Amino acid sequence: MAHDRLCRYDEIRLIHLEPTARCQAACPMCGRNIAGGRTRGNLVEDEITLDDFRAWIPDDLLARMTGLFMCGNFGEPVLARDCLEMFDQCRRANPRIGLGLNTNGSARKADFWQDLARLRVTVNFGIDGATAASHTRYRRHTNFDRILENAATFIAAGGRAVWDYLIFNHNEAEVDTARAMAHRMGFAKFVVKPTERFHLDHFDVLDDAGELIDVLEPSAMALAAPAEVMPDLTVREIACDVAKRGSLFIAASGLVFPCCYLGQLINDRPGAPDSRFDWPTRRSQLAPFFDVVDRIGLANLDLHHRSLRYIVDRCLPEFARHWGVGPDRLMTCAKVCGTGNVCASAR
């Protein structure tokens, strides 16, 4: 498959599914809330049911896919009522399909985690500290002890678990301790992950009333790293990562996008309540995205109204037509998948 276009329906190999937009946590840098406080007014807490899943992603598609993983932009996948049943549907249709789940791990009972292991779902637990105090500074409203208990239950049932450790200044000193804990517990992998969501040298955390309650700071490791030189996004060639993998993103709303990076923008149309992008420079950067969406028609991206084949083959190619140089370029694509090469049309 050429990487200068998006995959067609018959080329789909991987689906990134957001089964729900509900979440019990309030991570300060998450787009669902205002810096760790109240939920944004533009977020609708949609959820995909098992009936939706069966209608939207037929067994003949699942049978030829290499993978499906549940994560998303705004929700905690395990809170989806039919989370297990959707994984079970995948496994029935394709015994060899790779299944994955990204979670904060702070919900559900033991039998849920045992069933996930039985279905051979790889689970990435977001655990950002070796102590409850460190972990919950970022993963607000989660229960550290319960997460470790759920992870232990999953691993004991034969599940493959990955410990994802988001690193900040406040938890950097605990990395080695957490790595040793992961090894003792039987995690298959321990991954230290930096965040790119610091726009300043700190991040203010707010409560539901908008009052400052904490300040997050980047890790010393991040501050010591050489400054990344941002390429000129207006001319850099775009090598779409999801095109290489034959992948697409389905949001909890039923909307389909090439990837989650584009999918996260849809709630933040300038003028929407609590839009993260409602200032002049950002509005101008996002205008091409909303122009594409309006040209396609939002209903034509919605699985409640159109089939996945229709959306993928007839609608999503419109996004790829805006990878070239010019005022209608999709700047999110250039930022996420821009290369070190200059587009031929800009040379």
Short mmCIF file of C-alpha atoms in Angstrom, two decimals:
data_model
loop_
_atom_site.label_atom_id
_atom_site.label_comp_id
_atom_site.label_asym_id
_atom_site.label_seq_id
_atom_site.Cartn_x
_atom_site.Cartn_y
_atom_site.Cartn_z
CA MET A 1 0.00 0.00 0.00
CA ALA A 2 1.33 3.43 -0.91
CA HIS A 3 1.98 5.67 2.10
CA ASP A 4 0.94 8.83 0.27
CA ARG A 5 -2.69 7.83 0.69
CA LEU A 6 -4.85 6.32 3.42
CA CYS A 7 -5.83 2.66 3.43
CA ARG A 8 -8.97 1.48 1.67
CA TYR A 9 -11.53 -0.75 3.33
CA ASP A 10 -10.02 -3.94 1.91
CA GLU A 11 -6.62 -2.88 3.28
CA ILE A 12 -7.68 -2.34 6.91
CA ARG A 13 -5.45 -4.37 9.24
CA LEU A 14 -5.67 -2.48 12.54
CA ILE A 15 -8.44 -0.58 14.32
CA HIS A 16 -7.97 1.81 17.23
CA LEU A 17 -11.30 1.83 19.07
CA GLU A 18 -12.49 4.24 21.74
CA PRO A 19 -15.30 2.19 23.31
CA THR A 20 -16.45 4.92 25.68
CA ALA A 21 -15.88 8.59 26.41
CA ARG A 22 -16.54 8.05 30.11
CA CYS A 23 -13.69 8.12 32.62
CA GLN A 24 -13.46 8.26 36.40
CA ALA A 25 -10.04 9.92 36.39
CA ALA A 26 -9.12 13.58 35.96
CA CYS A 27 -5.59 13.57 34.55
CA PRO A 28 -4.61 17.24 34.23
CA MET A 29 -3.25 17.05 30.68
CA CYS A 30 -6.16 15.02 29.31
CA GLY A 31 -8.42 16.78 26.83
CA ARG A 32 -11.58 15.67 28.64
CA ASN A 33 -11.21 18.18 31.47
CA ILE A 34 -9.99 21.67 32.34
CA ALA A 35 -6.46 21.04 33.67
CA GLY A 36 -7.62 18.26 35.99
CA GLY A 37 -10.82 20.00 37.04
CA ARG A 38 -14.33 19.92 35.62
CA THR A 39 -15.21 18.03 32.46
CA ARG A 40 -15.21 20.19 29.33
CA GLY A 41 -18.57 21.46 28.18
CA ASN A 42 -17.92 20.21 24.65
CA LEU A 43 -17.53 16.55 25.63
CA VAL A 44 -20.42 14.12 25.10
CA GLU A 45 -19.88 10.87 26.99
CA ASP A 46 -20.86 8.49 24.19
CA GLU A 47 -20.35 4.72 24.33
CA ILE A 48 -20.19 1.91 21.78
CA THR A 49 -22.42 -1.08 22.54
CA LEU A 50 -21.88 -4.67 21.49
CA ASP A 51 -24.70 -4.29 18.96
CA ASP A 52 -22.95 -1.23 17.51
CA PHE A 53 -19.66 -3.11 17.35
CA ARG A 54 -21.18 -6.08 15.53
CA ALA A 55 -22.95 -3.83 13.04
CA TRP A 56 -19.98 -1.57 12.39
CA ILE A 57 -17.09 -4.06 12.37
CA PRO A 58 -18.31 -7.30 10.75
CA ASP A 59 -16.72 -10.66 11.42
CA ASP A 60 -15.32 -10.95 7.90
CA LEU A 61 -13.32 -7.77 8.53
CA LEU A 62 -12.13 -8.97 11.95
CA ALA A 63 -11.12 -12.29 10.41
CA ARG A 64 -8.46 -10.67 8.22
CA MET A 65 -7.22 -8.03 10.65
CA THR A 66 -3.93 -8.25 12.55
CA GLY A 67 -5.02 -6.20 15.54
CA LEU A 68 -7.60 -4.16 17.45
CA PHE A 69 -6.81 -2.11 20.52
CA MET A 70 -8.96 -0.04 22.82
CA CYS A 71 -7.78 3.32 24.03
CA GLY A 72 -9.07 6.63 22.70
CA ASN A 73 -8.82 10.31 23.46
CA PHE A 74 -11.24 10.89 26.32
CA GLY A 75 -12.46 7.65 27.87
CA GLU A 76 -11.36 4.77 30.08
CA PRO A 77 -11.99 1.62 28.00
CA VAL A 78 -12.74 -0.76 30.88
CA LEU A 79 -15.71 1.42 31.87
CA ALA A 80 -17.46 0.49 28.62
CA ARG A 81 -20.28 -1.86 29.56
CA ASP A 82 -19.53 -4.25 26.68
CA CYS A 83 -15.74 -4.01 26.74
CA LEU A 84 -15.21 -7.74 27.37
CA GLU A 85 -17.95 -8.80 24.97
CA MET A 86 -16.38 -6.80 22.13
CA PHE A 87 -13.00 -8.42 22.74
CA ASP A 88 -14.71 -11.80 22.84
CA GLN A 89 -16.35 -11.05 19.48
CA CYS A 90 -12.91 -10.29 18.03
CA ARG A 91 -11.42 -13.49 19.38
CA ARG A 92 -14.31 -15.60 18.07
CA ALA A 93 -13.97 -14.10 14.59
CA ASN A 94 -10.18 -14.35 14.52
CA PRO A 95 -8.27 -16.54 17.01
CA ARG A 96 -4.97 -15.00 15.87
CA ILE A 97 -5.87 -11.32 16.06
CA GLY A 98 -3.73 -9.20 18.40
CA LEU A 99 -5.82 -7.48 21.07
CA GLY A 100 -4.71 -4.61 23.29
CA LEU A 101 -6.05 -2.26 25.95
CA ASN A 102 -4.68 0.93 27.50
CA THR A 103 -6.11 1.60 30.94
CA ASN A 104 -5.66 3.42 34.22
CA GLY A 105 -6.57 0.06 35.81
CA SER A 106 -8.63 1.54 38.61
CA ALA A 107 -11.99 -0.12 37.91
CA ARG A 108 -13.75 -3.47 37.56
CA LYS A 109 -13.62 -6.62 39.70
CA ALA A 110 -11.23 -9.56 39.61
CA ASP A 111 -13.29 -11.66 37.20
CA PHE A 112 -13.09 -8.92 34.56
CA TRP A 113 -9.29 -8.93 34.62
CA GLN A 114 -9.20 -12.73 34.61
CA ASP A 115 -11.46 -12.77 31.54
CA LEU A 116 -9.20 -10.26 29.79
CA ALA A 117 -6.29 -12.62 30.36
CA ARG A 118 -8.35 -15.54 29.04
CA LEU A 119 -9.04 -13.56 25.85
CA ARG A 120 -5.29 -12.93 25.44
CA VAL A 121 -5.58 -9.15 25.57
CA THR A 122 -2.30 -7.32 26.19
CA VAL A 123 -2.96 -4.63 28.81
CA ASN A 124 -0.94 -1.42 29.21
CA PHE A 125 -1.44 -0.08 32.73
CA GLY A 126 -0.77 3.64 33.21
CA ILE A 127 0.96 3.71 36.61
CA ASP A 128 2.88 6.92 37.23
CA GLY A 129 4.75 6.28 40.43
CA ALA A 130 5.89 3.66 42.92
CA THR A 131 3.72 5.18 45.65
CA ALA A 132 0.12 6.35 45.81
CA ALA A 133 1.23 9.91 46.54
CA SER A 134 3.30 10.19 43.37
CA HIS A 135 0.91 8.28 41.14
CA THR A 136 -2.19 10.27 42.02
CA ARG A 137 -0.64 13.67 41.46
CA TYR A 138 -1.25 13.03 37.78
CA ARG A 139 -3.75 10.13 37.75
CA ARG A 140 -6.24 12.04 39.87
CA HIS A 141 -9.25 10.12 41.24
CA THR A 142 -7.67 6.70 40.70
CA ASN A 143 -6.81 4.18 43.40
CA PHE A 144 -3.15 3.10 43.36
CA ASP A 145 -3.59 -0.01 45.53
CA ARG A 146 -6.56 -1.17 43.49
CA ILE A 147 -4.61 -0.74 40.25
CA LEU A 148 -1.77 -2.91 41.56
CA GLU A 149 -4.31 -5.49 42.75
CA ASN A 150 -6.03 -5.57 39.36
CA ALA A 151 -2.70 -5.86 37.55
CA ALA A 152 -1.64 -8.70 39.84
CA THR A 153 -4.93 -10.51 39.21
CA PHE A 154 -4.52 -10.12 35.46
CA ILE A 155 -0.92 -11.36 35.49
CA ALA A 156 -1.74 -14.30 37.77
CA ALA A 157 -4.42 -15.36 35.26
CA GLY A 158 -1.77 -15.52 32.53
CA GLY A 159 -2.21 -12.03 31.09
CA ARG A 160 0.58 -10.06 29.41
CA ALA A 161 0.89 -6.69 31.17
CA VAL A 162 2.94 -3.60 30.34
CA TRP A 163 3.67 -0.87 32.92
CA ASP A 164 3.56 2.57 31.26
CA TYR A 165 5.22 5.18 33.47
CA LEU A 166 4.58 8.81 32.53
CA ILE A 167 7.55 10.72 33.91
CA PHE A 168 7.50 14.10 35.68
CA ASN A 169 9.80 15.87 38.11
CA HIS A 170 7.79 14.59 41.09
CA ASN A 171 8.04 10.88 40.20
CA GLU A 172 11.43 10.71 38.49
CA ALA A 173 13.20 9.50 41.63
CA GLU A 174 10.84 6.52 41.84
CA VAL A 175 11.53 5.10 38.38
CA ASP A 176 13.99 2.45 39.54
CA THR A 177 11.73 1.41 42.42
CA ALA A 178 8.75 1.11 40.07
CA ARG A 179 10.82 -0.87 37.56
CA ALA A 180 11.78 -3.32 40.30
CA MET A 181 8.13 -3.59 41.37
CA ALA A 182 7.13 -4.32 37.78
CA HIS A 183 9.74 -7.07 37.57
CA ARG A 184 8.63 -8.67 40.84
CA MET A 185 4.97 -8.58 39.83
CA GLY A 186 5.61 -10.20 36.46
CA PHE A 187 4.99 -7.32 34.08
CA ALA A 188 6.29 -8.21 30.63
CA LYS A 189 7.64 -4.71 30.04
CA PHE A 190 8.31 -1.42 31.83
CA VAL A 191 8.15 1.72 29.67
CA VAL A 192 9.14 5.22 30.77
CA LYS A 193 7.16 7.73 28.73
CA PRO A 194 7.78 11.47 28.54
CA THR A 195 4.91 13.84 27.85
CA GLU A 196 4.86 16.40 25.06
CA ARG A 197 2.04 18.37 26.68
CA PHE A 198 4.21 20.87 28.53
CA HIS A 199 4.03 24.15 26.65
CA LEU A 200 5.83 26.03 29.44
CA ASP A 201 8.21 24.89 32.20
CA HIS A 202 5.24 23.92 34.35
CA PHE A 203 1.58 22.89 34.16
CA ASP A 204 -1.00 24.31 36.57
CA VAL A 205 -3.50 21.79 37.97
CA LEU A 206 -6.98 23.08 38.81
CA ASP A 207 -9.92 21.78 40.82
CA ASP A 208 -13.54 21.77 39.64
CA ALA A 209 -13.95 25.39 40.69
CA GLY A 210 -10.92 26.46 38.66
CA GLU A 211 -8.70 27.01 41.69
CA LEU A 212 -4.98 26.15 41.54
CA ILE A 213 -4.25 23.00 43.57
CA ASP A 214 -0.94 21.72 42.18
CA VAL A 215 1.85 22.46 39.71
CA LEU A 216 3.41 19.75 37.56
CA GLU A 217 6.96 20.14 36.28
CA PRO A 218 8.91 18.27 33.59
CA SER A 219 11.41 15.64 34.66
CA ALA A 220 15.10 16.56 34.92
CA MET A 221 15.66 14.01 32.15
CA ALA A 222 13.35 15.94 29.84
CA LEU A 223 14.91 19.30 30.74
CA ALA A 224 18.42 17.95 30.11
CA ALA A 225 17.55 16.55 26.69
CA PRO A 226 18.69 18.62 23.70
CA ALA A 227 15.98 20.92 22.50
CA GLU A 228 14.12 19.39 19.59
CA VAL A 229 14.24 21.54 16.51
CA MET A 230 10.70 21.71 15.17
CA PRO A 231 10.71 21.39 11.40
CA ASP A 232 8.86 23.89 9.25
CA LEU A 233 5.45 22.25 9.31
CA THR A 234 4.26 24.24 6.34
CA VAL A 235 6.60 22.42 3.94
CA ARG A 236 7.65 19.14 5.56
CA GLU A 237 6.62 15.96 3.78
CA ILE A 238 3.92 13.95 5.55
CA ALA A 239 4.52 10.20 5.87
CA CYS A 240 1.28 9.05 7.46
CA ASP A 241 1.93 6.42 10.14
CA VAL A 242 -1.56 4.92 10.04
CA ALA A 243 -1.35 4.59 6.27
CA LYS A 244 1.74 2.40 6.71
CA ARG A 245 -0.08 0.17 9.16
CA GLY A 246 -3.46 0.01 7.43
CA SER A 247 -5.07 1.53 10.50
CA LEU A 248 -7.96 3.84 11.38
CA PHE A 249 -9.65 5.32 14.47
CA ILE A 250 -13.25 4.89 15.61
CA ALA A 251 -14.38 7.28 18.35
CA ALA A 252 -16.98 6.53 21.02
CA SER A 253 -19.35 8.79 19.10
CA GLY A 254 -19.18 6.47 16.08
CA LEU A 255 -17.18 8.99 14.07
CA VAL A 256 -14.34 7.56 11.97
CA PHE A 257 -11.06 9.38 11.37
CA PRO A 258 -7.70 8.33 9.98
CA CYS A 259 -6.19 8.56 13.47
CA CYS A 260 -6.87 9.63 17.04
CA TYR A 261 -4.87 12.84 16.59
CA LEU A 262 -7.42 14.09 14.09
CA GLY A 263 -10.28 12.53 16.03
CA GLN A 264 -9.50 14.56 19.15
CA LEU A 265 -10.04 17.83 17.30
CA ILE A 266 -13.68 17.38 16.42
CA ASN A 267 -15.08 18.55 19.77
CA ASP A 268 -13.01 21.71 19.70
CA ARG A 269 -14.45 23.61 16.79
CA PRO A 270 -13.74 27.28 17.52
CA GLY A 271 -16.70 28.70 19.39
CA ALA A 272 -17.59 25.38 21.04
CA PRO A 273 -17.86 25.44 24.87
CA ASP A 274 -14.42 25.18 26.49
CA SER A 275 -12.66 24.78 23.14
CA ARG A 276 -8.94 24.24 23.67
CA PHE A 277 -8.17 25.93 20.37
CA ASP A 278 -10.22 29.10 20.45
CA TRP A 279 -7.48 31.65 19.86
CA PRO A 280 -6.46 33.26 16.54
CA THR A 281 -3.27 31.32 15.70
CA ARG A 282 -4.73 27.96 16.60
CA ARG A 283 -7.98 28.74 14.81
CA SER A 284 -6.11 29.41 11.59
CA GLN A 285 -4.18 26.14 11.94
CA LEU A 286 -7.37 24.15 12.52
CA ALA A 287 -9.47 25.82 9.85
CA PRO A 288 -8.37 23.33 7.13
CA PHE A 289 -9.41 20.38 9.33
CA PHE A 290 -12.92 21.73 9.85
CA ASP A 291 -13.10 22.68 6.18
CA VAL A 292 -12.43 19.03 5.29
CA VAL A 293 -15.00 17.79 7.81
CA ASP A 294 -17.62 20.23 6.54
CA ARG A 295 -16.88 19.31 2.94
CA ILE A 296 -17.36 15.61 3.72
CA GLY A 297 -20.32 16.21 6.02
CA LEU A 298 -20.13 15.02 9.62
CA ALA A 299 -22.91 12.46 9.07
CA ASN A 300 -20.82 10.87 6.33
CA LEU A 301 -18.11 10.11 8.90
CA ASP A 302 -20.60 8.65 11.38
CA LEU A 303 -21.16 4.89 11.61
CA HIS A 304 -24.70 5.55 12.81
CA HIS A 305 -25.43 6.80 9.28
CA ARG A 306 -22.85 5.23 6.95
CA SER A 307 -21.08 1.89 6.67
CA LEU A 308 -17.41 1.59 7.52
CA ARG A 309 -16.67 0.71 3.89
CA TYR A 310 -18.43 3.84 2.67
CA ILE A 311 -16.58 6.06 5.13
CA VAL A 312 -13.14 4.55 4.50
CA ASP A 313 -13.35 4.36 0.71
CA ARG A 314 -15.37 7.47 -0.09
CA CYS A 315 -14.77 9.96 2.73
CA LEU A 316 -11.41 9.48 4.46
CA PRO A 317 -9.38 10.01 1.24
CA GLU A 318 -10.39 13.67 1.46
CA PHE A 319 -8.04 14.07 4.45
CA ALA A 320 -5.05 12.80 2.44
CA ARG A 321 -5.75 15.40 -0.24
CA HIS A 322 -4.67 18.02 2.27
CA TRP A 323 -1.15 16.75 2.90
CA GLY A 324 0.40 19.01 0.29
CA VAL A 325 1.92 22.44 0.76
CA GLY A 326 -0.53 25.32 0.90
CA PRO A 327 -3.08 27.14 3.05
CA ASP A 328 -5.35 24.06 3.25
CA ARG A 329 -2.64 21.77 4.68
CA LEU A 330 -3.59 19.67 7.72
CA MET A 331 -1.09 20.95 10.26
CA THR A 332 -1.87 18.19 12.76
CA CYS A 333 -0.73 15.64 10.15
CA ALA A 334 2.43 17.66 9.52
CA LYS A 335 3.20 17.85 13.24
CA VAL A 336 2.54 14.18 14.06
CA CYS A 337 3.79 12.53 10.87
CA GLY A 338 6.06 15.17 9.33
CA THR A 339 9.46 13.92 8.14
CA GLY A 340 12.82 15.58 7.68
CA ASN A 341 12.16 15.87 3.96
CA VAL A 342 10.63 18.82 2.16
CA CYS A 343 7.54 18.17 0.05
CA ALA A 344 8.33 17.98 -3.64
CA SER A 345 5.82 20.73 -4.32
CA ALA A 346 7.74 23.06 -1.99
CA ARG A 347 11.17 22.54 -3.53
#
